[in-house]
Coordinates of C-alpha atoms in Angstrom, one line a residue:
M1068 CA 0.7 0.0 0.0
A1069 CA 1.7 2.9 -0.9
G1070 CA 5.0 1.7 -2.6
G1071 CA 4.9 -1.1 0.2
M1072 CA 6.1 0.9 2.9
G1073 CA 3.4 1.4 5.6
Y1074 CA 4.4 -0.5 7.6
K1075 CA 8.2 1.0 7.8
K1076 CA 6.3 4.3 8.6
L1077 CA 3.7 2.5 11.2
S1078 CA 4.7 2.2 14.9
K1079 CA 4.6 -0.7 16.0
S1080 CA 2.1 0.6 18.9
C1081 CA -0.4 2.0 16.3
I1082 CA 0.0 -1.7 13.8
L1083 CA -1.0 -3.3 17.6
L1084 CA -3.7 -1.2 17.8
I1085 CA -5.2 -1.6 14.2
V1086 CA -4.5 -5.7 14.9
V1087 CA -6.9 -4.7 18.3
A1088 CA -9.5 -2.8 15.9
G1089 CA -9.9 -5.8 13.7
V1090 CA -10.5 -7.7 16.2
E1091 CA -13.3 -5.5 17.6
R1092 CA -14.7 -4.9 13.9
F1093 CA -15.3 -9.0 13.6
A1094 CA -16.8 -9.1 17.4
F1095 CA -19.2 -6.2 16.0
K1096 CA -20.0 -7.5 12.5
G1097 CA -20.5 -11.4 14.3
V1098 CA -23.4 -10.3 15.9
A1099 CA -24.8 -6.7 13.9
S1100 CA -24.0 -8.4 10.2
N1101 CA -26.7 -11.6 10.8
L1102 CA -29.0 -9.7 13.3
V1103 CA -31.4 -9.4 11.1
T1104 CA -32.1 -13.0 10.5
Y1105 CA -32.0 -13.4 13.9
L1106 CA -34.6 -11.2 14.9
T1107 CA -36.9 -13.0 11.8
D1108 CA -36.5 -16.1 12.7
V1109 CA -35.8 -16.9 16.9
V1110 CA -37.6 -13.6 17.5
K1111 CA -39.8 -14.0 15.2
L1112 CA -40.2 -10.0 14.6
S1113 CA -41.7 -9.0 10.9
N1114 CA -39.5 -8.0 7.9
S1115 CA -40.0 -3.9 8.8
S1116 CA -39.8 -4.3 12.6
A1117 CA -36.3 -6.1 12.5
A1118 CA -35.0 -3.6 10.4
K1119 CA -35.9 -0.1 12.5
A1120 CA -35.4 -2.2 15.3
I1121 CA -31.6 -3.0 13.7
N1122 CA -31.6 0.6 12.0
S1123 CA -32.6 1.6 15.8
W1124 CA -30.0 -0.3 17.3
C1125 CA -26.9 1.0 15.3
G1126 CA -28.1 4.6 15.3
V1127 CA -27.5 4.4 19.0
T1128 CA -24.6 2.9 18.7
S1129 CA -23.5 5.5 16.0
M1130 CA -24.3 8.4 18.4
L1131 CA -22.9 7.6 21.4
P1132 CA -19.3 7.8 20.3
L1133 CA -20.1 11.8 20.8
L1134 CA -20.4 11.3 24.0
G1135 CA -17.8 9.1 24.2
A1136 CA -15.3 11.9 22.9
F1137 CA -16.6 14.4 24.7
L1138 CA -15.6 12.1 27.6
A1139 CA -11.8 11.4 26.3
D1140 CA -11.3 14.9 25.3
S1141 CA -12.8 17.0 28.1
Y1142 CA -12.5 14.8 31.7
W1143 CA -10.5 11.4 31.5
D1144 CA -7.8 10.8 28.8
R1145 CA -8.1 7.9 25.7
Y1146 CA -6.5 5.2 27.6
S1147 CA -9.0 5.6 30.3
T1148 CA -12.0 6.2 28.7
L1149 CA -10.9 2.8 26.5
L1150 CA -10.6 1.0 29.4
A1151 CA -14.0 1.7 31.3
A1152 CA -15.9 1.3 27.7
S1153 CA -14.2 -2.6 27.2
F1154 CA -15.6 -3.6 30.1
F1155 CA -19.4 -2.3 28.8
Y1156 CA -18.2 -3.7 25.7
V1157 CA -17.9 -7.4 27.1
V1158 CA -20.8 -7.4 29.2
G1159 CA -22.9 -7.1 26.6
L1160 CA -21.4 -9.8 24.3
V1161 CA -21.4 -12.2 27.3
A1162 CA -25.2 -11.1 28.6
L1163 CA -26.5 -11.2 24.9
T1164 CA -24.3 -15.1 23.9
F1165 CA -26.1 -16.8 27.7
T1166 CA -29.5 -15.0 26.3
A1167 CA -29.1 -16.9 22.8
L1168 CA -28.2 -20.3 24.8
V1169 CA -31.0 -19.2 27.1
S1170 CA -33.9 -18.1 25.0
S1171 CA -35.9 -21.3 24.4
S1172 CA -35.9 -21.4 28.0
W1173 CA -37.9 -18.0 28.7
S1174 CA -40.9 -15.8 27.6
K1175 CA -40.8 -13.8 24.6
T1176 CA -41.2 -11.2 26.6
S1177 CA -38.1 -11.2 28.6
S1178 CA -36.1 -13.1 26.0
S1179 CA -36.4 -9.7 24.0
V1180 CA -35.6 -7.3 27.3
S1181 CA -32.6 -9.1 28.0
L1182 CA -31.5 -9.7 24.0
F1183 CA -31.9 -5.6 23.5
L1184 CA -30.3 -4.8 27.0
S1185 CA -27.9 -6.6 26.0
L1186 CA -27.3 -5.1 22.3
Y1187 CA -27.5 -1.9 24.2
L1188 CA -25.0 -2.8 26.7
I1189 CA -22.7 -3.4 23.5
S1190 CA -23.7 0.2 22.4
L1191 CA -22.5 1.8 25.6
G1192 CA -19.3 0.1 24.9
Q1193 CA -18.3 0.9 21.4
G1194 CA -19.6 4.4 22.4
G1195 CA -16.0 5.2 24.2
Y1196 CA -14.2 2.6 22.6
N1197 CA -14.2 3.0 18.7
P1198 CA -14.1 6.8 19.2
C1199 CA -11.0 6.8 21.1
L1200 CA -9.6 4.1 19.6
Q1201 CA -8.5 5.8 16.6
A1202 CA -7.6 8.2 17.7
F1203 CA -5.5 6.7 20.6
A1204 CA -3.9 4.8 17.4
A1205 CA -3.2 8.2 16.0
D1206 CA -1.6 9.4 19.5
Q1207 CA 1.0 6.6 18.8
H1208 CA 2.9 8.7 15.8
G1209 CA 4.0 11.1 18.5
N1210 CA 2.9 14.6 18.2
D1211 CA 0.6 16.5 16.1
D1212 CA 3.0 18.5 14.2
E1213 CA 3.9 14.2 11.9
L1214 CA -0.4 14.3 11.5
P1215 CA -0.2 17.9 10.1
C1216 CA -3.8 19.2 8.9
S1217 CA -4.7 18.4 6.0
N1218 CA -5.0 20.3 2.4
I1219 CA -8.1 19.4 1.0
N1220 CA -7.0 20.7 -2.1
G1221 CA -3.7 19.3 -2.5
Q1222 CA -1.8 16.8 -1.7
N1223 CA -2.0 15.1 2.3
S1224 CA 1.0 14.2 4.8
S1225 CA 1.4 10.6 2.9
R1226 CA 2.3 9.4 6.7
K1227 CA -1.2 10.4 7.6
S1228 CA -2.8 9.2 4.7
L1229 CA -0.9 5.9 5.1
F1230 CA -2.4 5.8 8.5
F1231 CA -5.8 6.0 8.1
Q1232 CA -5.6 3.4 5.1
W1233 CA -4.4 0.8 6.8
W1234 CA -6.6 1.0 10.3
Y1235 CA -9.3 0.9 7.7
F1236 CA -8.1 -2.2 5.6
G1237 CA -7.3 -3.6 9.4
I1238 CA -11.0 -3.2 10.7
C1239 CA -12.0 -4.5 6.8
T1240 CA -9.9 -7.8 7.2
G1241 CA -11.8 -8.0 11.2
S1242 CA -15.2 -7.4 8.8
L1243 CA -14.7 -9.9 6.4
L1244 CA -14.0 -13.0 9.1
G1245 CA -16.6 -11.7 11.0
V1246 CA -19.9 -11.6 8.6
S1247 CA -18.4 -14.5 6.2
L1248 CA -17.0 -17.2 9.1
M1249 CA -19.7 -16.1 12.3
S1250 CA -22.9 -15.7 10.0
Y1251 CA -22.2 -19.8 8.4
I1252 CA -21.5 -20.2 12.9
Q1253 CA -24.3 -18.8 13.1
D1254 CA -27.1 -20.3 10.5
T1255 CA -24.9 -24.1 10.8
L1256 CA -23.8 -24.2 14.4
G1257 CA -26.3 -22.7 16.2
W1258 CA -26.9 -19.0 18.3
G1259 CA -25.1 -19.7 20.9
L1260 CA -21.5 -20.4 19.9
G1261 CA -22.3 -18.1 17.0
F1262 CA -21.7 -15.3 20.1
A1263 CA -19.5 -16.4 21.8
I1264 CA -16.7 -16.9 19.2
P1265 CA -17.2 -12.5 19.2
T1266 CA -16.7 -12.6 22.7
I1267 CA -14.1 -14.8 23.6
A1268 CA -12.0 -12.4 21.2
M1269 CA -13.8 -9.2 22.1
A1270 CA -12.7 -10.6 25.4
S1271 CA -8.8 -11.0 24.1
S1272 CA -8.5 -8.0 22.6
V1273 CA -9.5 -6.0 26.2
V1274 CA -6.8 -8.3 27.7
C1275 CA -4.0 -7.6 24.9
F1276 CA -4.3 -3.7 25.2
S1277 CA -4.9 -3.4 28.7
C1278 CA -1.9 -5.6 29.5
S1279 CA 0.7 -3.8 26.7
G1280 CA -1.0 0.0 28.2
T1281 CA 1.2 1.3 30.4
R1282 CA 4.7 0.5 29.0
F1283 CA 3.8 -0.3 25.3
F1284 CA 1.4 2.5 24.2
I1285 CA 2.4 7.1 24.3
H1286 CA 0.1 8.5 26.6
K1287 CA -1.3 12.3 25.8
Q1288 CA -2.4 13.9 28.7
P1289 CA -6.2 15.3 28.7
N1290 CA -6.3 18.7 28.0
D1291 CA -5.6 21.3 31.4
G1292 CA -9.1 22.4 32.7
E1293 CA -12.6 21.2 31.6
R1294 CA -14.3 22.5 28.7
T1295 CA -17.8 21.6 29.5
I1296 CA -20.6 20.9 27.2
I1297 CA -22.8 23.7 28.2
C1298 CA -19.6 26.3 26.9
I1299 CA -19.4 24.9 23.7
I1300 CA -23.0 24.6 23.6
Q1301 CA -23.7 28.4 24.2
S1302 CA -20.7 29.3 21.8
I1303 CA -22.8 27.6 19.4
K1304 CA -25.4 29.6 20.1
A1305 CA -24.1 32.5 19.8
T1306 CA -22.3 31.7 16.5
A1307 CA -25.4 30.3 15.7
S1308 CA -27.6 33.3 16.0
K1309 CA -24.5 35.9 14.7
I1310 CA -25.1 33.5 11.5
V1311 CA -28.9 34.1 11.3
M1312 CA -28.6 37.5 11.6
N1313 CA -26.0 38.9 8.8
G1314 CA -26.5 35.2 6.8
R1315 CA -23.3 35.1 6.6
I1316 CA -20.1 34.4 8.8
T1317 CA -17.8 37.2 8.1
L1318 CA -13.7 38.4 8.0
R1319 CA -12.7 41.0 10.5
R1320 CA -11.7 44.0 7.6
K1321 CA -8.8 44.4 9.8
E1322 CA -8.1 40.9 8.5
S1323 CA -9.5 40.1 5.3
K1324 CA -10.6 42.5 2.8
A1325 CA -12.8 39.0 1.3
T1326 CA -16.8 40.4 2.4
E1327 CA -17.4 36.5 2.6
L1328 CA -15.8 34.3 4.6
E1329 CA -13.7 31.4 2.5
L1330 CA -14.0 28.1 4.4
Q1331 CA -10.7 26.3 3.3
E1332 CA -9.6 23.7 5.5
K1333 CA -6.4 25.6 7.2
P1334 CA -8.7 27.8 8.6
L1335 CA -10.6 25.2 9.6
C1336 CA -7.2 23.8 11.7
N1337 CA -5.9 27.1 13.6
P1338 CA -9.5 28.7 13.6
P1339 CA -9.4 32.8 12.5
D1340 CA -10.9 35.2 14.4
F1341 CA -14.4 35.5 13.4
G1342 CA -16.6 38.2 13.5
C1343 CA -19.0 36.9 16.0
P1344 CA -19.0 37.7 19.5
R1345 CA -16.3 36.7 21.6
P1346 CA -17.5 35.5 25.4
R1347 CA -18.6 37.7 28.0
N1348 CA -15.8 38.9 29.8
F1349 CA -12.9 38.0 27.5
D1350 CA -9.4 39.0 26.9
T1351 CA -6.1 38.3 27.0
N1352 CA -5.9 36.6 30.5
P1353 CA -5.0 33.4 30.2
A1354 CA -7.3 32.3 32.7
N1355 CA -10.4 32.7 29.8
D1356 CA -8.3 29.7 27.3
D1357 CA -10.5 27.5 28.4
Q1358 CA -13.4 29.7 27.5
V1359 CA -11.3 30.9 23.7
H1360 CA -11.1 27.0 23.3
S1361 CA -14.9 26.6 24.0
F1362 CA -15.5 29.1 21.5
D1363 CA -13.2 28.3 19.0
D1364 CA -14.3 24.8 19.3
A1365 CA -17.7 25.5 18.1
K1366 CA -16.9 27.4 15.3
A1367 CA -14.6 25.0 13.7
L1368 CA -17.4 22.7 14.9
L1369 CA -19.9 24.5 13.0
R1370 CA -18.4 24.6 10.2
L1371 CA -18.3 20.8 9.3
L1372 CA -21.8 20.9 10.1
P1373 CA -23.3 21.6 6.4
I1374 CA -20.9 18.7 4.5
W1375 CA -21.9 16.1 7.8
T1376 CA -25.5 16.9 6.7
M1377 CA -24.8 15.5 2.9
L1378 CA -23.4 12.4 3.9
L1379 CA -26.9 11.7 5.4
M1380 CA -28.2 10.0 3.1
F1381 CA -24.5 7.5 2.3
A1382 CA -25.2 6.6 5.4
V1383 CA -29.3 5.6 5.1
I1384 CA -27.8 3.9 2.0
F1385 CA -24.8 1.6 4.3
Q1386 CA -28.2 0.1 6.4
Q1387 CA -29.2 -2.1 3.5
P1388 CA -26.9 -4.9 3.2
S1389 CA -27.4 -5.7 6.9
T1390 CA -31.1 -5.6 6.7
F1391 CA -33.2 -6.0 3.2
F1392 CA -30.0 -7.0 0.8
T1393 CA -30.3 -10.2 3.9
K1394 CA -33.5 -10.8 3.4
Q1395 CA -33.6 -10.4 -0.6
G1396 CA -30.6 -12.9 -0.5
M1397 CA -33.7 -15.6 1.8
T1398 CA -35.6 -15.6 -1.2
M1399 CA -32.9 -16.4 -3.9
K1400 CA -31.5 -19.3 -4.7
R1401 CA -28.3 -20.0 -2.4
R1402 CA -27.3 -23.7 -3.0
I1403 CA -23.6 -25.0 -4.2
G1404 CA -23.7 -28.1 -4.6
K1405 CA -25.9 -30.5 -2.9
N1406 CA -24.9 -29.7 0.8
F1407 CA -23.9 -26.3 0.8
I1408 CA -25.9 -23.8 1.2
I1409 CA -24.8 -20.2 1.4
P1410 CA -26.2 -18.0 4.9
P1411 CA -27.5 -15.0 2.7
A1412 CA -25.7 -12.8 5.0
T1413 CA -22.5 -13.8 4.1
L1414 CA -22.8 -11.4 0.7
Q1415 CA -22.1 -8.6 3.2
S1416 CA -18.0 -9.7 3.0
A1417 CA -18.2 -9.0 -1.1
I1418 CA -18.3 -5.3 0.4
T1419 CA -15.0 -6.2 2.3
I1420 CA -13.8 -8.4 0.0
S1421 CA -13.7 -5.2 -2.6
I1422 CA -12.1 -2.4 0.3
I1423 CA -8.9 -5.1 0.5
F1424 CA -8.4 -5.6 -3.2
L1425 CA -9.3 -1.8 -3.5
M1426 CA -6.9 -0.3 -1.4
P1427 CA -3.6 -1.5 -1.8
L1428 CA -4.5 -0.2 -5.5
Y1429 CA -6.0 2.9 -4.6
D1430 CA -2.6 5.3 -4.9
K1431 CA -0.9 2.8 -7.4
M1432 CA -3.5 2.6 -10.0
I1433 CA -7.1 4.6 -9.1
I1434 CA -4.7 7.9 -8.3
P1435 CA -2.8 8.0 -11.5
M1436 CA -5.9 7.2 -13.6
I1437 CA -7.8 10.9 -12.3
R1438 CA -4.1 11.9 -12.6
I1439 CA -3.9 11.9 -16.4
I1440 CA -7.7 11.9 -16.7
S1441 CA -7.8 15.7 -14.4
R1442 CA -4.6 16.1 -15.8
N1443 CA -4.1 17.5 -12.1
D1444 CA -0.9 16.5 -10.1
G1445 CA -2.5 16.2 -6.4
G1446 CA -4.4 13.5 -7.8
V1447 CA -8.1 14.2 -5.9
S1448 CA -8.9 16.1 -3.1
V1449 CA -10.3 14.4 0.0
M1450 CA -14.0 16.1 -0.4
Q1451 CA -13.5 14.9 -4.0
R1452 CA -13.1 11.4 -2.7
M1453 CA -16.7 11.2 -0.4
G1454 CA -17.8 12.6 -3.9
I1455 CA -17.1 9.7 -5.5
G1456 CA -17.8 7.4 -3.5
M1457 CA -21.4 8.8 -2.4
F1458 CA -22.0 9.0 -6.9
L1459 CA -20.6 5.4 -6.7
S1460 CA -23.5 4.2 -4.0
I1461 CA -27.2 5.8 -5.8
I1462 CA -25.3 3.5 -8.7
A1463 CA -25.2 0.9 -6.2
M1464 CA -28.6 1.7 -5.4
V1465 CA -29.7 1.7 -8.9
I1466 CA -28.5 -1.5 -9.9
A1467 CA -30.9 -3.6 -6.3
A1468 CA -34.1 -1.6 -8.0
L1469 CA -33.0 -3.4 -11.0
V1470 CA -32.4 -6.6 -9.6
E1471 CA -35.3 -6.6 -6.7
A1472 CA -37.7 -6.1 -9.8
K1473 CA -36.3 -9.2 -11.3
R1474 CA -37.2 -11.1 -8.6
L1475 CA -40.8 -9.7 -7.9
Q1476 CA -41.3 -10.4 -11.7
I1477 CA -39.5 -14.6 -11.0
S1478 CA -41.8 -14.8 -8.1
R1479 CA -44.5 -13.7 -9.1
S1480 CA -44.7 -15.9 -12.9
G1481 CA -45.4 -18.8 -10.9
L1482 CA -42.5 -20.6 -10.5
Q1483 CA -42.5 -19.9 -6.9
S1484 CA -45.4 -21.5 -5.4
A1485 CA -45.7 -20.0 -2.0
G1486 CA -44.5 -16.2 -0.6
T1487 CA -41.5 -18.3 2.1
A1488 CA -40.7 -20.3 -1.5
V1489 CA -37.6 -20.4 -3.2
V1490 CA -37.2 -17.5 -6.2
P1491 CA -35.1 -19.3 -8.6
L1492 CA -33.0 -16.5 -9.0
S1493 CA -29.3 -17.3 -7.9
I1494 CA -28.3 -14.9 -4.7
F1495 CA -25.5 -14.2 -6.7
W1496 CA -27.4 -11.8 -8.7
L1497 CA -27.2 -9.6 -5.8
L1498 CA -23.4 -9.0 -5.8
P1499 CA -23.0 -5.9 -8.2
Q1500 CA -24.8 -3.9 -5.5
Y1501 CA -22.2 -5.6 -2.8
I1502 CA -19.7 -5.0 -4.9
L1503 CA -20.3 -0.8 -5.1
L1504 CA -20.8 -0.5 -2.6
G1505 CA -17.5 -1.9 -1.5
T1506 CA -16.2 0.5 -3.7
S1507 CA -18.1 3.1 -2.7
D1508 CA -17.0 2.8 1.0
V1509 CA -13.0 3.0 -0.1
F1510 CA -13.6 6.9 -1.8
T1511 CA -16.9 8.3 0.7
V1512 CA -15.9 5.8 4.4
V1513 CA -12.0 6.4 4.2
G1514 CA -12.3 10.2 3.0
M1515 CA -14.8 11.1 6.2
Q1516 CA -12.3 9.5 8.4
E1517 CA -9.4 11.2 7.1
F1518 CA -11.9 15.0 6.8
F1519 CA -13.7 14.7 10.4
Y1520 CA -10.2 14.2 12.6
T1521 CA -8.5 16.6 10.7
Q1522 CA -10.6 19.3 10.4
V1523 CA -10.5 19.8 13.6
P1524 CA -8.4 21.5 16.0
S1525 CA -6.1 19.0 17.6
R1526 CA -7.7 19.4 21.3
L1527 CA -10.5 17.9 20.0
R1528 CA -9.5 15.2 17.3
T1529 CA -11.4 12.6 19.8
M1530 CA -14.6 14.5 19.1
G1531 CA -14.0 15.2 15.4
V1532 CA -13.7 10.9 15.2
G1533 CA -17.4 10.7 16.9
L1534 CA -19.1 13.3 14.5
Y1535 CA -18.2 10.9 11.8
F1536 CA -19.4 7.8 13.8
S1537 CA -22.3 10.1 14.4
V1538 CA -23.2 10.4 10.7
F1539 CA -23.9 6.7 10.7
G1540 CA -26.0 7.1 13.8
V1541 CA -28.0 10.2 12.6
G1542 CA -28.4 8.1 8.9
S1543 CA -29.9 5.0 11.1
F1544 CA -32.8 6.5 12.7
L1545 CA -33.1 8.9 9.7
S1546 CA -33.7 5.4 8.0
A1547 CA -36.1 3.9 10.8
L1548 CA -38.1 7.0 10.2
L1549 CA -38.5 6.4 6.5
I1550 CA -39.1 2.7 6.7
S1551 CA -42.2 3.9 9.4
V1552 CA -43.2 6.4 7.3
I1553 CA -43.1 4.4 4.3
E1554 CA -44.9 1.9 6.2
K1555 CA -48.1 4.1 7.3
I1556 CA -48.8 5.6 3.7
T1557 CA -47.9 2.7 1.5
S1558 CA -50.7 0.8 4.1
A1559 CA -53.0 3.5 4.4
R1560 CA -55.5 1.6 1.9
G1561 CA -54.9 -1.8 3.9
E1562 CA -53.1 -3.7 0.9
N1563 CA -49.1 -4.4 2.1
S1564 CA -46.8 -2.0 2.0
W1565 CA -43.6 -1.7 0.4
F1566 CA -41.7 -4.1 3.2
S1567 CA -44.5 -6.9 3.4
D1568 CA -43.5 -10.5 5.0
D1569 CA -44.3 -12.2 2.4
M1570 CA -41.5 -10.9 -0.3
R1571 CA -43.5 -11.8 -3.0
E1572 CA -45.6 -8.9 -2.6
A1573 CA -43.2 -6.4 -1.0
R1574 CA -41.8 -3.5 -3.3
L1575 CA -38.4 -3.1 -1.8
D1576 CA -37.0 -1.8 -5.2
K1577 CA -39.5 1.5 -5.3
Y1578 CA -37.8 1.8 -1.8
Y1579 CA -34.8 2.0 -3.9
W1580 CA -35.3 4.5 -6.2
L1581 CA -36.4 6.4 -3.2
L1582 CA -33.3 5.9 -2.4
A1583 CA -31.3 6.8 -5.0
F1584 CA -33.5 10.0 -5.9
S1585 CA -32.8 11.6 -2.3
S1586 CA -29.1 10.4 -2.6
T1587 CA -28.7 11.9 -5.7
L1588 CA -29.4 15.1 -4.4
S1589 CA -27.6 15.0 -1.8
L1590 CA -24.6 14.8 -4.4
L1591 CA -26.3 17.9 -5.4
F1592 CA -25.7 19.7 -3.1
F1593 CA -22.6 18.3 -1.5
V1594 CA -20.8 19.5 -4.6
S1595 CA -22.8 22.5 -4.6
L1596 CA -20.9 22.5 -0.8
C1597 CA -17.4 21.6 -2.0
K1598 CA -17.2 25.2 -3.9
Y1599 CA -18.1 27.0 -1.3
Y1600 CA -15.5 25.1 1.1
D1601 CA -13.1 25.7 -1.7
G1602 CA -13.2 29.7 -1.2
R1603 CA -15.4 30.5 -3.9
K1604 CA -17.9 32.9 -3.1

């Protein structure tokens, strides 16, 4: 990757943390990837209820990193937050395994309560684990000068880019093993063993991490002073009020003749002096540093919100593989040979396989090709990288809609005898949409990680990672809301909804077309915002 020099440029402690992150992804994907099957076949939820339950759980899981990031940046250090979060993570996995083993002897209500309590304990653990682990791994480079603020319109630090690429390569490898191996075990050997293996793997990685902590890793002390969330909220309100009143954020005349702020990447790392009011009682006294930091933090976070908003539909699309894509696969021809039946959730591994193959080729083939086409020596910027991925995700949804329309046509042609019978259409027809989502992942998700990490002040790096996770959190909630609204509208006249349990009557193709159209609108707004962030008036 990048000339094969990735491991030579990354420290041993950083590599170890990448492995730890891969094990965590193995554990999480081992639970989450096939959860829709567990909810529909074991817990006996409907298709729409299972999808909404998973989307809500994923939303909470992706939003809690904001809380964990705030605690790590303001009150605790990252290592302490990681240890506390690991405890809840492992306890949640143990409780989930126990629930799967004994649920048959419990009532449906008790089993469901225990199941969701276990899942949300895992969410609580991930809230502190994921953002802190990535930021803690980046700390192993030494000091912040080794991971400088990137230039959105130019070339980034090779070492920083290599870190993010190897980090994502590690978690994708763990995801691949979790999706492919655990889905097969859960479908063939039982859910108790299928949940026990991720639990053991996660507990082992936590023990390894905690035993190596004090003597092996670089520990950065938390910032002096406590920047409470109230201060940040007050600063955001003051800045937002200024924007509403003036219609724009202006620079002081003595610093620039420009009338509008050009939101370039460099100022995000060293925030300029807005024309917005400083907090009251502000002066040059060092005692006010914490208050000033809170104000600057609020400005940095506000600048990211427009881009953050336009990425939400991308996050909605990425909820489909673990929910409706998997339900589609259950109704399709999955047998290979006489005995082997492909678990539908296993096809999610196509996403991670695509990423693993494309990541090493990104710097060696994709970037040189883009340089030739664009005639730009800088290759592709972070913003352009995210935009390309968003475009590919739209194409994936278009293909998904066409394949689903084909599946419905066959199922209604008389070749399928019952609603739960197998449609004589190979499950491998779903592969193109999975592969395209994996390709879009290489562009958008890696770009998002780098963007949100580098475009905040160094004292808020963990919060930047939390913002990245929150895109998928809010996107999950938005996905659940869309399902509820569409289900209510399409079944209002007593007809089957788009998400009917009878897959012959479901209209997932229309749902996919709606997602493709909504994502196209988001991409168009994203492109417009990129022009604004490039400093063009």
